PDB file of C-alpha atoms and ligand atoms in Angstrom:
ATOM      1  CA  UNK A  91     114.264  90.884  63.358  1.00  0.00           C
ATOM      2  CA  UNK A  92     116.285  93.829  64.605  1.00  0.00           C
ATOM      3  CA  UNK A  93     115.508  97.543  63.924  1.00  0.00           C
ATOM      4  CA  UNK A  94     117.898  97.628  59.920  1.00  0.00           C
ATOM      5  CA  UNK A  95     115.951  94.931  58.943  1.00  0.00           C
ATOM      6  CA  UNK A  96     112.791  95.624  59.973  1.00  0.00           C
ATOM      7  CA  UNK A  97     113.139  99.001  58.148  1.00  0.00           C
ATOM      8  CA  UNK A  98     114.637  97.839  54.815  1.00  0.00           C
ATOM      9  CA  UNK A  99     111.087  95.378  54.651  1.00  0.00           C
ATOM     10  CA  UNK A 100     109.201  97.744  55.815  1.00  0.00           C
ATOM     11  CA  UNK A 101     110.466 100.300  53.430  1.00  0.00           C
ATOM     12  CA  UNK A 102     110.048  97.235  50.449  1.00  0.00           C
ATOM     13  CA  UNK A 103     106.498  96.102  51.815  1.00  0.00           C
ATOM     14  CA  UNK A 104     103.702  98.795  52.841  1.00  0.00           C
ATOM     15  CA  UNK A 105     100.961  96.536  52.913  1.00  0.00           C
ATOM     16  CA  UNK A 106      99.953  97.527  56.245  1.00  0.00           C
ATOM     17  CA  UNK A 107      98.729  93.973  57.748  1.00  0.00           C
ATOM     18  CA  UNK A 108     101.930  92.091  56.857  1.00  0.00           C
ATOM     19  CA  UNK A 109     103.726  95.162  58.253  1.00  0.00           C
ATOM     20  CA  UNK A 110     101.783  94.547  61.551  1.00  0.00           C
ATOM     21  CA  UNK A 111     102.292  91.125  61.796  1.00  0.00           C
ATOM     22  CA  UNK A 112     106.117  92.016  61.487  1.00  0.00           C
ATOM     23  CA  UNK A 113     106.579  94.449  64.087  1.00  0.00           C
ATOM     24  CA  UNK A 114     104.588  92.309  66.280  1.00  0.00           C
ATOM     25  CA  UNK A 115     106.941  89.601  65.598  1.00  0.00           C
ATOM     26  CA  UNK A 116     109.960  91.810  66.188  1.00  0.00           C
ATOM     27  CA  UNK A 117     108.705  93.009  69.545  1.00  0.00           C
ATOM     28  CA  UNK A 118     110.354  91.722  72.916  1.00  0.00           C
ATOM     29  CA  UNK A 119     111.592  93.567  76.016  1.00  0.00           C
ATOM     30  CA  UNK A 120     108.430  96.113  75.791  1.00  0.00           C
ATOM     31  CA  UNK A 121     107.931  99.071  78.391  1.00  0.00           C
ATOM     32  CA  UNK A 122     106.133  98.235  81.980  1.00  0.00           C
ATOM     33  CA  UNK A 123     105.194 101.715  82.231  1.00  0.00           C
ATOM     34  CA  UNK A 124     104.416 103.870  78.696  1.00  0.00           C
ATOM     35  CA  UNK A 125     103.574 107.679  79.065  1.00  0.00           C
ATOM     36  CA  UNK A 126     102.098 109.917  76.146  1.00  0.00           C
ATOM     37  CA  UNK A 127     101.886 113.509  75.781  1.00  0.00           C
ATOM     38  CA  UNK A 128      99.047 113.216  73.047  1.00  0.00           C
ATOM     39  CA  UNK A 129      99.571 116.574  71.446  1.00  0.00           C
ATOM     40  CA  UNK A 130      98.603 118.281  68.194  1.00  0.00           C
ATOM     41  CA  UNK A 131      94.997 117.501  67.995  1.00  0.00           C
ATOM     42  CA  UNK A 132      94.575 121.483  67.339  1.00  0.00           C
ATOM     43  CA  UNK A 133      97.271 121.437  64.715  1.00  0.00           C
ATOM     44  CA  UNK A 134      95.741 118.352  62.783  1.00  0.00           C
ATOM     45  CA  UNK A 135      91.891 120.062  62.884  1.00  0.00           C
ATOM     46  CA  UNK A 136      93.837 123.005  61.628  1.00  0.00           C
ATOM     47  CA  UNK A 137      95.251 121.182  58.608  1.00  0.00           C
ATOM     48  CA  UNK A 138      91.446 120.295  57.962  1.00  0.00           C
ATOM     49  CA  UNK A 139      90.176 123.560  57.988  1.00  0.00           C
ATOM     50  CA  UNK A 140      88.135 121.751  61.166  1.00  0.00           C
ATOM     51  CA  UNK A 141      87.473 123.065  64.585  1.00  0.00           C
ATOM     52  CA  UNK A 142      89.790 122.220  67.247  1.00  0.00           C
ATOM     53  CA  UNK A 143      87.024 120.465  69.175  1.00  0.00           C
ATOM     54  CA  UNK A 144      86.752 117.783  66.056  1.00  0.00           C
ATOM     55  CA  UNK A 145      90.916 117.739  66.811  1.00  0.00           C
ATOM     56  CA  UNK A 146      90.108 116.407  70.012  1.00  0.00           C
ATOM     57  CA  UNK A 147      87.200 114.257  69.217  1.00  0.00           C
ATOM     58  CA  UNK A 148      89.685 112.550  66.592  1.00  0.00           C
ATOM     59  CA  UNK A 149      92.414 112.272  69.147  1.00  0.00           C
ATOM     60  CA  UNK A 150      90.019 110.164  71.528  1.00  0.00           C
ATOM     61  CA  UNK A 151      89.637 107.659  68.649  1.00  0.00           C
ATOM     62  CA  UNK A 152      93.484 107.891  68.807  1.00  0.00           C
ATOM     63  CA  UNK A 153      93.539 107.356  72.818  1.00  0.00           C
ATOM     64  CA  UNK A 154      91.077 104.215  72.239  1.00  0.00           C
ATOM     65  CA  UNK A 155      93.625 102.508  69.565  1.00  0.00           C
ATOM     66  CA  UNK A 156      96.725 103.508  71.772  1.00  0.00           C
ATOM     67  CA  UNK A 157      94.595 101.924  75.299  1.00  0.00           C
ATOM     68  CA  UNK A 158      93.545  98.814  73.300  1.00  0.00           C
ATOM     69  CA  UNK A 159      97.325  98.225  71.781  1.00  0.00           C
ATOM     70  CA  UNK A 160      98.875  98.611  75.234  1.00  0.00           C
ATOM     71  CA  UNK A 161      96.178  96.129  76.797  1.00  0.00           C
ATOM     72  CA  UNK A 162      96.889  93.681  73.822  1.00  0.00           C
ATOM     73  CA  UNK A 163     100.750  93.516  74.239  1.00  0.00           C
ATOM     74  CA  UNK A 164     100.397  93.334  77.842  1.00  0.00           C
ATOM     75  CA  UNK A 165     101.847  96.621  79.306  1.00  0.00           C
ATOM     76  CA  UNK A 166     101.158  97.721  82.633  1.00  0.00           C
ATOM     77  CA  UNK A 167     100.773 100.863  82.952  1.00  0.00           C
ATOM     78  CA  UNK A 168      99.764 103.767  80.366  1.00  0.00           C
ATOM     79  CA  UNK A 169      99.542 107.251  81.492  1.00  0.00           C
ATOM     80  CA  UNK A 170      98.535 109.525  78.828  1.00  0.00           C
ATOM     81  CA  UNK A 171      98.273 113.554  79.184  1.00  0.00           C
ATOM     82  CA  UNK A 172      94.604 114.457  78.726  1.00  0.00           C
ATOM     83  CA  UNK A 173      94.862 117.943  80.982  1.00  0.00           C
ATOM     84  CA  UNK A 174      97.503 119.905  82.594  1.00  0.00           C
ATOM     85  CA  UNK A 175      97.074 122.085  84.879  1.00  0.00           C
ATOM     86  CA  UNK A 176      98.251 124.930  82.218  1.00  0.00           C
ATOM     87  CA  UNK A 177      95.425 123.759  80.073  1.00  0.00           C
ATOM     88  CA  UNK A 178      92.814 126.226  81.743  1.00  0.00           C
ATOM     89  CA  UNK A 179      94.576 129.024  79.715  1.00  0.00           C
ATOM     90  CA  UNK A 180      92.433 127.901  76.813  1.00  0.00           C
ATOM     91  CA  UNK A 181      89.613 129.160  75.670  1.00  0.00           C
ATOM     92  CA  UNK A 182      86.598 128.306  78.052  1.00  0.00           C
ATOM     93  CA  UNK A 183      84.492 126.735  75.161  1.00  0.00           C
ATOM     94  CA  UNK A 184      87.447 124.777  74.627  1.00  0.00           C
ATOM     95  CA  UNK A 185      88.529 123.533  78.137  1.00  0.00           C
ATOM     96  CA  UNK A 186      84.510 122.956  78.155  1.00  0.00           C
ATOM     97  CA  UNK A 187      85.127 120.106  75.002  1.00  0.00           C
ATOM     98  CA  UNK A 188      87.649 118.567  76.827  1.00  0.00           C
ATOM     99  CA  UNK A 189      85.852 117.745  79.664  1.00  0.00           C
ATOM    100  CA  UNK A 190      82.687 116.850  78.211  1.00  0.00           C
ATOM    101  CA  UNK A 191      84.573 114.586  75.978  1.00  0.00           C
ATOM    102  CA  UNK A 192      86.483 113.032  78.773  1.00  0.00           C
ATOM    103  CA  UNK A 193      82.851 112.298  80.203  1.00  0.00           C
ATOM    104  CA  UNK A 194      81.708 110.680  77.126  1.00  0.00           C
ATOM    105  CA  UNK A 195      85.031 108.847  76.938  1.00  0.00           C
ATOM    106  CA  UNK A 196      84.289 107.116  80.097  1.00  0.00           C
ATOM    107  CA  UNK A 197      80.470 106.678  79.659  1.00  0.00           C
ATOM    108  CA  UNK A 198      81.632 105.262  75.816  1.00  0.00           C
ATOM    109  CA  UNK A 199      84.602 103.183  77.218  1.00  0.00           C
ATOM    110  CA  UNK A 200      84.112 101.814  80.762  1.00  0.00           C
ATOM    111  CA  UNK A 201      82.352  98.884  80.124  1.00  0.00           C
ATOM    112  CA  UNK A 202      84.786  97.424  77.427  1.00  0.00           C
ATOM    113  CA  UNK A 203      87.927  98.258  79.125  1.00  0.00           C
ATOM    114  CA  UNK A 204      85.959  96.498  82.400  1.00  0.00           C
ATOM    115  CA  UNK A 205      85.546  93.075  80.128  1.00  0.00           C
ATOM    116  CA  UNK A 206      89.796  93.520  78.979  1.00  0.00           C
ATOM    117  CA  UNK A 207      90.599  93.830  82.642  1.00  0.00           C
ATOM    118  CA  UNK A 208      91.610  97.366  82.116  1.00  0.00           C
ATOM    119  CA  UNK A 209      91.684  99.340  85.641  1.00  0.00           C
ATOM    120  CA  UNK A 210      91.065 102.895  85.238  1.00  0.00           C
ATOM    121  CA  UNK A 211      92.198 105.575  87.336  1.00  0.00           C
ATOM    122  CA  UNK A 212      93.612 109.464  87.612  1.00  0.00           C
ATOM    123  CA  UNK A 213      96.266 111.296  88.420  1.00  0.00           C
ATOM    124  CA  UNK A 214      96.067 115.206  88.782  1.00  0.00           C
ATOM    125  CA  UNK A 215      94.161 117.771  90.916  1.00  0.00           C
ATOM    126  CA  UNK A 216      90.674 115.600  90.659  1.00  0.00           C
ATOM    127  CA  UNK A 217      88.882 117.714  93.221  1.00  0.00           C
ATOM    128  CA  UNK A 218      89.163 120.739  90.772  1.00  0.00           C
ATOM    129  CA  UNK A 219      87.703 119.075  87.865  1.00  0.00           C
ATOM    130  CA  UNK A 220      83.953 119.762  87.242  1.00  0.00           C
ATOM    131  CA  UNK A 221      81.901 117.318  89.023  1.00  0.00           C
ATOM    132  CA  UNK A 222      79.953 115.042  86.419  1.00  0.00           C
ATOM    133  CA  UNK A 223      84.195 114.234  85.232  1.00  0.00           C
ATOM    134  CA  UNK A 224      84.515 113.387  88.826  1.00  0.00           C
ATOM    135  CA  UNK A 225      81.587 110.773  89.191  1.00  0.00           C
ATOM    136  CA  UNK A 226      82.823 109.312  85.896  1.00  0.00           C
ATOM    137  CA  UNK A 227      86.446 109.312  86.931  1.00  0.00           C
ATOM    138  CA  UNK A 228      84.905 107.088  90.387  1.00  0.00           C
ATOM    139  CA  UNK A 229      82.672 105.358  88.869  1.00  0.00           C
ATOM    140  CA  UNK A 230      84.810 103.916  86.456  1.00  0.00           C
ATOM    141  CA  UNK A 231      87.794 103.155  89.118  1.00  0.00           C
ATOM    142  CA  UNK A 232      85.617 101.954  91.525  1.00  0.00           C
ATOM    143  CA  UNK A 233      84.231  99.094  89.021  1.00  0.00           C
ATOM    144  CA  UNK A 234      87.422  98.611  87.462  1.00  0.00           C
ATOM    145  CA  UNK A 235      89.223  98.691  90.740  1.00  0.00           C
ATOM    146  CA  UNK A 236      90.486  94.798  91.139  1.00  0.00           C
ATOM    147  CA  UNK A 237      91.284  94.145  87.232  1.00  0.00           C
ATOM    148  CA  UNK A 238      94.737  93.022  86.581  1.00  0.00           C
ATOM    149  CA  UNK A 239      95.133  93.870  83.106  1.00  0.00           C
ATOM    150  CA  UNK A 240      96.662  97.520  82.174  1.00  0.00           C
ATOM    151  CA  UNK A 241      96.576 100.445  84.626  1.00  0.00           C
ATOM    152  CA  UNK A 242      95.068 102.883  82.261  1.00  0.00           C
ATOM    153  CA  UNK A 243      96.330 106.422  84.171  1.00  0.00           C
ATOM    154  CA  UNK A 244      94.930 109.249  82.873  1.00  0.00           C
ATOM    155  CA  UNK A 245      96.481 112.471  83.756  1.00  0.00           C
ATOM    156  CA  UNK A 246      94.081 115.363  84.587  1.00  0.00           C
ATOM    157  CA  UNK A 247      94.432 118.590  85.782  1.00  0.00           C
ATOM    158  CA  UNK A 248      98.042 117.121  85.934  1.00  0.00           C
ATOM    159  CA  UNK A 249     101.036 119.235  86.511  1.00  0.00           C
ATOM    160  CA  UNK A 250     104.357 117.853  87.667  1.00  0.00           C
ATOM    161  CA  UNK A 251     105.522 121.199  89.971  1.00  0.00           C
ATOM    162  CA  UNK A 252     102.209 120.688  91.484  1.00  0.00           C
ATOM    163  CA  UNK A 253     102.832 116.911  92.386  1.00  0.00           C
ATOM    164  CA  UNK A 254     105.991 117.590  93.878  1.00  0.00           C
ATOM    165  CA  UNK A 255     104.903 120.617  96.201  1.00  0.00           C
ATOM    166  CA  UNK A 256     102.208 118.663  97.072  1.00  0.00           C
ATOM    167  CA  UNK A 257     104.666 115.870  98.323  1.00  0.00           C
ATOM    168  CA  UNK A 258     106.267 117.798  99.833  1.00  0.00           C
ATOM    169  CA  UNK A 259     103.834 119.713 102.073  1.00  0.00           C
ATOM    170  CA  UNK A 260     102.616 116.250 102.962  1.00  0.00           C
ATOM    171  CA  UNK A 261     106.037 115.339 104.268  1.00  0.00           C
ATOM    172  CA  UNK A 262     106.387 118.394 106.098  1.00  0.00           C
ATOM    173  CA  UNK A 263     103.479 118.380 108.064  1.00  0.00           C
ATOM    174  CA  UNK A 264     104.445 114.597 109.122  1.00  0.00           C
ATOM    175  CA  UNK A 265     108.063 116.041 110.083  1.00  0.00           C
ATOM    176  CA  UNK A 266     106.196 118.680 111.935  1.00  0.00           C
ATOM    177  CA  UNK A 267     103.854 116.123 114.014  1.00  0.00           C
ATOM    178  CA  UNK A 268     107.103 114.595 115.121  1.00  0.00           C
ATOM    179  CA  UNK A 269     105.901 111.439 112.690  1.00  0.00           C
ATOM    180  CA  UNK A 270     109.123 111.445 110.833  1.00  0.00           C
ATOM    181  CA  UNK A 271     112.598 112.820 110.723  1.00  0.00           C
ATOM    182  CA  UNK A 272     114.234 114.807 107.848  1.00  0.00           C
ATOM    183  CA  UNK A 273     116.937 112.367 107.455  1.00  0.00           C
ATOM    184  CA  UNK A 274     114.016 109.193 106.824  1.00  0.00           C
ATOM    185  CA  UNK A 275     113.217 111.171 103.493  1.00  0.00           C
ATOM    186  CA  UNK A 276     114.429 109.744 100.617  1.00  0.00           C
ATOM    187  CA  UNK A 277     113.797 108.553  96.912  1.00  0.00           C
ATOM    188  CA  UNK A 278     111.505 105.945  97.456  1.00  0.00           C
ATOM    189  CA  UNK A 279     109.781 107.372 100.216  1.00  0.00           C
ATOM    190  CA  UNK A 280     109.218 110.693  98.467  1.00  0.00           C
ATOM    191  CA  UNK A 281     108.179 108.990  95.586  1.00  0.00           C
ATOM    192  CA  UNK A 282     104.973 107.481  97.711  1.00  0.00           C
ATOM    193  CA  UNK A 283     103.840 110.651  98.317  1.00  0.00           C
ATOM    194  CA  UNK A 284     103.477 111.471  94.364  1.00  0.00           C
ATOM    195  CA  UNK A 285     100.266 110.465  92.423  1.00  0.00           C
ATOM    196  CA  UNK A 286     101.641 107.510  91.001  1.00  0.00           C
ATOM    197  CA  UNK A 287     102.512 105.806  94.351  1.00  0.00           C
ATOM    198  CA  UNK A 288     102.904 101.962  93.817  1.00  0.00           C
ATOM    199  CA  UNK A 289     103.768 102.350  90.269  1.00  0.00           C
ATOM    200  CA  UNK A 290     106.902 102.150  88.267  1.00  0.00           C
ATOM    201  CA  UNK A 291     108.167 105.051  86.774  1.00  0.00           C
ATOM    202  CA  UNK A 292     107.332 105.308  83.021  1.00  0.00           C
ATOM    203  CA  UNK A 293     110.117 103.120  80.628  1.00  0.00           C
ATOM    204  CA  UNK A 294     109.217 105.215  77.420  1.00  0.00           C
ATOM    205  CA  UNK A 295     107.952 108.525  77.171  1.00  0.00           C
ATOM    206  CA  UNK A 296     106.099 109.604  73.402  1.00  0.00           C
ATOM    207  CA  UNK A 297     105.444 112.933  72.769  1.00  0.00           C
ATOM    208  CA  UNK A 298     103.570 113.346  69.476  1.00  0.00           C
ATOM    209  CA  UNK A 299     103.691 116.200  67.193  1.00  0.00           C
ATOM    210  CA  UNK A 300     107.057 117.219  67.191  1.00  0.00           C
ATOM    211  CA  UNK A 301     107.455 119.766  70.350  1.00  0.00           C
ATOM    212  CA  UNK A 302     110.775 118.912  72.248  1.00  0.00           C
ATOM    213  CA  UNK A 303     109.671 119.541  75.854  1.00  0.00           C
ATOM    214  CA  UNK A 304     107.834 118.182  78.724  1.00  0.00           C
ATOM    215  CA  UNK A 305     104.989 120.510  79.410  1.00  0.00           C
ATOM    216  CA  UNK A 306     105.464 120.003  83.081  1.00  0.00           C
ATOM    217  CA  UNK A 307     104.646 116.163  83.031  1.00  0.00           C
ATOM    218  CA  UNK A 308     105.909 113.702  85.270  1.00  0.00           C
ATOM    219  CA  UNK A 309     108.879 115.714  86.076  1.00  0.00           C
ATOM    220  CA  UNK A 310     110.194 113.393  88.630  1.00  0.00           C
ATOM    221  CA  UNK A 311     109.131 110.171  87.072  1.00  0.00           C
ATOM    222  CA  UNK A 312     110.635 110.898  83.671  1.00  0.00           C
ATOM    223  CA  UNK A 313     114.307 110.780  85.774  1.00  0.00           C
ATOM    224  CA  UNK A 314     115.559 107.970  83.330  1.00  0.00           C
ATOM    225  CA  UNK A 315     112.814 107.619  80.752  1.00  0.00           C
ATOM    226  CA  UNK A 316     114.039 106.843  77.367  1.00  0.00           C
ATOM    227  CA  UNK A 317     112.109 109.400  74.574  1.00  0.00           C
ATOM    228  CA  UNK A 318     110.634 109.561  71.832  1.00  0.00           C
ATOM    229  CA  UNK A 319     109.320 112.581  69.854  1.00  0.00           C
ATOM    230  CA  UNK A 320     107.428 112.138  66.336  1.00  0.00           C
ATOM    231  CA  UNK A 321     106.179 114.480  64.359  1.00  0.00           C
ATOM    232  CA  UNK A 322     103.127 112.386  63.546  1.00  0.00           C
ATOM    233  CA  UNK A 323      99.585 114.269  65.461  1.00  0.00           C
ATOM    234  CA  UNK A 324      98.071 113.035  67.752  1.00  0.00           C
ATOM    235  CA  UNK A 325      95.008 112.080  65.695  1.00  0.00           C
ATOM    236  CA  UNK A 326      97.521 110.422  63.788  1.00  0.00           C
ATOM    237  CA  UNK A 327      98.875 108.303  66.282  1.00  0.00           C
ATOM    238  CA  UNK A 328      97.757 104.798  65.098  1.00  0.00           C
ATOM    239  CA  UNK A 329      98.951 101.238  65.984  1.00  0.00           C
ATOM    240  CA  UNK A 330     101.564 100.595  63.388  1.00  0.00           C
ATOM    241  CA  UNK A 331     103.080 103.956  64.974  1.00  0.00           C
ATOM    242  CA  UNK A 332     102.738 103.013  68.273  1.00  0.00           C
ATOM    243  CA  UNK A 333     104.088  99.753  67.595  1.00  0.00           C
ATOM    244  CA  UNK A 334     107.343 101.416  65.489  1.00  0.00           C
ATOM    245  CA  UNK A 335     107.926 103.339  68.374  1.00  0.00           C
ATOM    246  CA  UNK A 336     107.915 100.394  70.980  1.00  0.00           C
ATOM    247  CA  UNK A 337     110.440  98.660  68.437  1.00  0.00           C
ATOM    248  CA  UNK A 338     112.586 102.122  68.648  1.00  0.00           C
ATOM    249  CA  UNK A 339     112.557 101.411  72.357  1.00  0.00           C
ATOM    250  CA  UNK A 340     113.743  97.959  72.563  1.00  0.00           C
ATOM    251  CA  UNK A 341     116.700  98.917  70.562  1.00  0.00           C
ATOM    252  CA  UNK A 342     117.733 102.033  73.572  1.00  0.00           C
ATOM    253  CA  UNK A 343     120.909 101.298  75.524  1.00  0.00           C
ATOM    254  CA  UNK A 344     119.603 102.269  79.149  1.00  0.00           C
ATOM    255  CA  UNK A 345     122.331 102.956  81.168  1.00  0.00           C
ATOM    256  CA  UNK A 346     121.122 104.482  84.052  1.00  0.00           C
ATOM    257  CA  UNK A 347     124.259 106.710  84.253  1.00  0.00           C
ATOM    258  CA  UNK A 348     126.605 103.288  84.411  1.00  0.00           C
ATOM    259  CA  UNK A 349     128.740 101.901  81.643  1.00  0.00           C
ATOM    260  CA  UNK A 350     128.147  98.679  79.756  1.00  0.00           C
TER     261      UNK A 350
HETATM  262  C1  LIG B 150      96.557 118.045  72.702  1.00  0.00           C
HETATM  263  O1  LIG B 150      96.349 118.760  71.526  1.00  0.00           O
HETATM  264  C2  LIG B 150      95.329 117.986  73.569  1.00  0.00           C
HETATM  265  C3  LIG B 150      95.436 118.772  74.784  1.00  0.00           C
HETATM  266  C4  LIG B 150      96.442 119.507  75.143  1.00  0.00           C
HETATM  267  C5  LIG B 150      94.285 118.757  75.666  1.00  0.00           C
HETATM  268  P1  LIG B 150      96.454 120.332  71.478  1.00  0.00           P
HETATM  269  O2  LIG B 150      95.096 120.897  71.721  1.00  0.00           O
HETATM  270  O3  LIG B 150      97.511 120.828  72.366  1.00  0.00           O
HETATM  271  O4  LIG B 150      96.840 120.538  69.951  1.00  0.00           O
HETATM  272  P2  LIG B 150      97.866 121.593  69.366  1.00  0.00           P
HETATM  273  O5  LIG B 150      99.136 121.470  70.135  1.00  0.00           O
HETATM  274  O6  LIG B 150      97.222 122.941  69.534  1.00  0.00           O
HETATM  275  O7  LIG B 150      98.020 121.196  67.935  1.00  0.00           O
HETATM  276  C1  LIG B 151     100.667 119.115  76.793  1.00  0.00           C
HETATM  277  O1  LIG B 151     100.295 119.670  75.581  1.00  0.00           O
HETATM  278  C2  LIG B 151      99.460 118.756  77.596  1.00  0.00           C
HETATM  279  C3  LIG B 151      98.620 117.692  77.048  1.00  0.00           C
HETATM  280  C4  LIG B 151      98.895 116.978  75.998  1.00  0.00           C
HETATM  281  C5  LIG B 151      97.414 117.439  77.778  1.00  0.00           C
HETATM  282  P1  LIG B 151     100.163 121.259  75.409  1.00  0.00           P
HETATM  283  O2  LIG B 151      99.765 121.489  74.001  1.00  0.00           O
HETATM  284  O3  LIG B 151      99.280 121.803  76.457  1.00  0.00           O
HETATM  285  O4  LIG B 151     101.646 121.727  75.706  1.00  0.00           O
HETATM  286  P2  LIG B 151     102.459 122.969  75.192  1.00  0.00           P
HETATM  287  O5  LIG B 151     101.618 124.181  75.421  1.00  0.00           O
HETATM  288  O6  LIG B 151     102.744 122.744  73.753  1.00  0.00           O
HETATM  289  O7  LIG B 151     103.706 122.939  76.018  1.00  0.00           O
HETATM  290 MG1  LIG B 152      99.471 121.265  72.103  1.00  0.00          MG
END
C-alpha cells in the first residue's frame, strides 16, 4: 500500500487496531538510525492546566512507546533528545524533574529493555550530569553492553557545537603530538571523534510539536537527514504516529545532492 492509499483508508477507517495492522503492513525500507527531538511536554501540561513536571512525566510514557516501537520493527539505533546543554536555563526545580525522572526511567526500564536486547547508552557531557544519573546511565550500559537489539542513545547534556569543538580539540592535540597530519583529517575520521562514533548517522529526524529548528542537535549528523516536524506533543507522540511518520519516510526521494 503506498502513502494515497493508505490515507484515503485511513481517512474511511479510524478504528485504531485495523489502522495499525495497516501501516504495519505498508512499512518497508524503515530508518537504521531514527532521532527525536521530543518537545512540547511543557506546552501539553499547559493545555491541562498541569505542571510542567506531569508534562514530562507523560512524555516518558511517550519515550517508553516510541523505544518499544523502534525495538519491535527492528531499527538500530534511536537517539532521542532528553537534555541539551541549553536546558540548564530552566528553572532549577525543573532541570531537578528531569533528572530525577531520567533516574527513575532507568531504575523503571533497564531490566525490560535488558530481556528485548535493547543496549543502552549516552551521548552528551555525562561527567556534568549529577552523579546518581551517572551510576544509572553505567549501570544500565554496562549490563546492556553486548545486546544486539536497538541502540537506545539517549542524548544528555547534549549539544551539537559542543560535540564538534570537542572533536576538534581532540584532533588537535594528536596533530600537535606529531600523531597525525592536518591533511589525514577528513569526514570519516572526524566523525570518530564525535559521540556517536561507530554509528550511522540518523536516516529520519522527528521533531514533535511544531518548532522548525534544530536546537543545536546533531548538527553534523543531521548532514542528509530527511525531516519531519508534527505538530502533535510530545506526550502525544504514540505508535500509530510514530508509525505514520516512518511511512512518510519511506515515501522521501533521498538524493544525497545527485539526480535520479
Ligand atoms: C521537551 O519539552 C522536554 C525537554 C526539553 C527536556 P519542553 O519542556 O521543551 O516542552 P515545551 O517546549 O515547553 O512545550
Ligand atoms: C530541545 O527542546 C531539547 C530537547 C527536546 C531535550 P527545547 O524545548 O529545549 O528547544 P527550544 O528551546 O524550543 O529550541
Ligand atoms: Mg521545548
Amino acid at each position: 500500500m503506498d502513502l494515497r492509499q493508505f490515507w484515503a483508508k485511513f481517512n474511511r477507517n479510524k478504528d485504531a487496531e485495523e489502522t495499525e495492522a495497516d501501516l504495519l503492513g505498508a512499512l518497508h525500507n524503515l530508518p537504521r538510525h531514527l532521532a527525536i527531538i521530543m518537545d512540547g511536554n511543557g506546552r501539553w501540561a499547559r493545555k491541562r492546566g498541569l505542571p510542567r513536571s506531569l508534562g514530562h512525566r507523560a512524555g516518558v510514557e511517550a519515550l517508553r512507546t516510541a523505544v518499544k516501537t523502534c525495538s519491535n520493527l527492528g531499527l538500530e539505533v534511536l537517539t532521542v533528545y532528553a537534555f541539551s546543554t541549553e536546558n540548564w536555563k530552566r528553572p532549577r526545580d525543573e532541570v531537578n524533574i528531569l533528572m530525577d525522572l531520567l533516574i527513575e526511567y532507568l531504575q523503571r526500564e533497564t531490566e525490560e529493555l535488558h530481556r528485548n536486547n535493547v543496549r543502552i547508552r549516552a551521548i552528551g557531557g555525562l561527567s556534568e550530569l549529577p552523579q546518581a544519573a551517572q551510576a544509572e546511565l553505567a549501570r544500565a550500559g554496562k549490563l546492556t553492553a553486548s545486546n544486539t537489539g536497538l541502540v537506545l542513545n539517549l542524548a544528555l547534556n547534549y549539544g551539537g557545537r559542543v560535540e564538534i569543538i570537542n572533536a576538534t580539540r581532540e584532533i588537535a592535540r594528536l596533530v600537535k603530538k606529531g600523531k597525525c597530519q592536518p591533511e589525514d583529517i577528513n569526514e570519516e575520521m572526524f566523525a570518530g571523534f564525535l559521540y556517536t562514533a561507530g554509528l550511522p548517522d540518523p536516516d529520519f529526524l522527528i521533531r514533535t510539536s511544531g518548532e522548525m529548528r534544530v536546537s543545536n542537535y546533531l548538527l553534523w549528523q543531521l548532514a542528509y537527514s530527511e525531516i519531519y516536524v508534527t505538530d502533535t506533543l510530545w506526550p502525544d507522540f504514540n505508535k500509530i504516529q510514530l508509525l505514520k511518520a516512518l511511512l512518510v519516510y519511506q515515501q522521501r526521494d533521498r538524493r544525497y545532492g545527485g539526480i535520479k
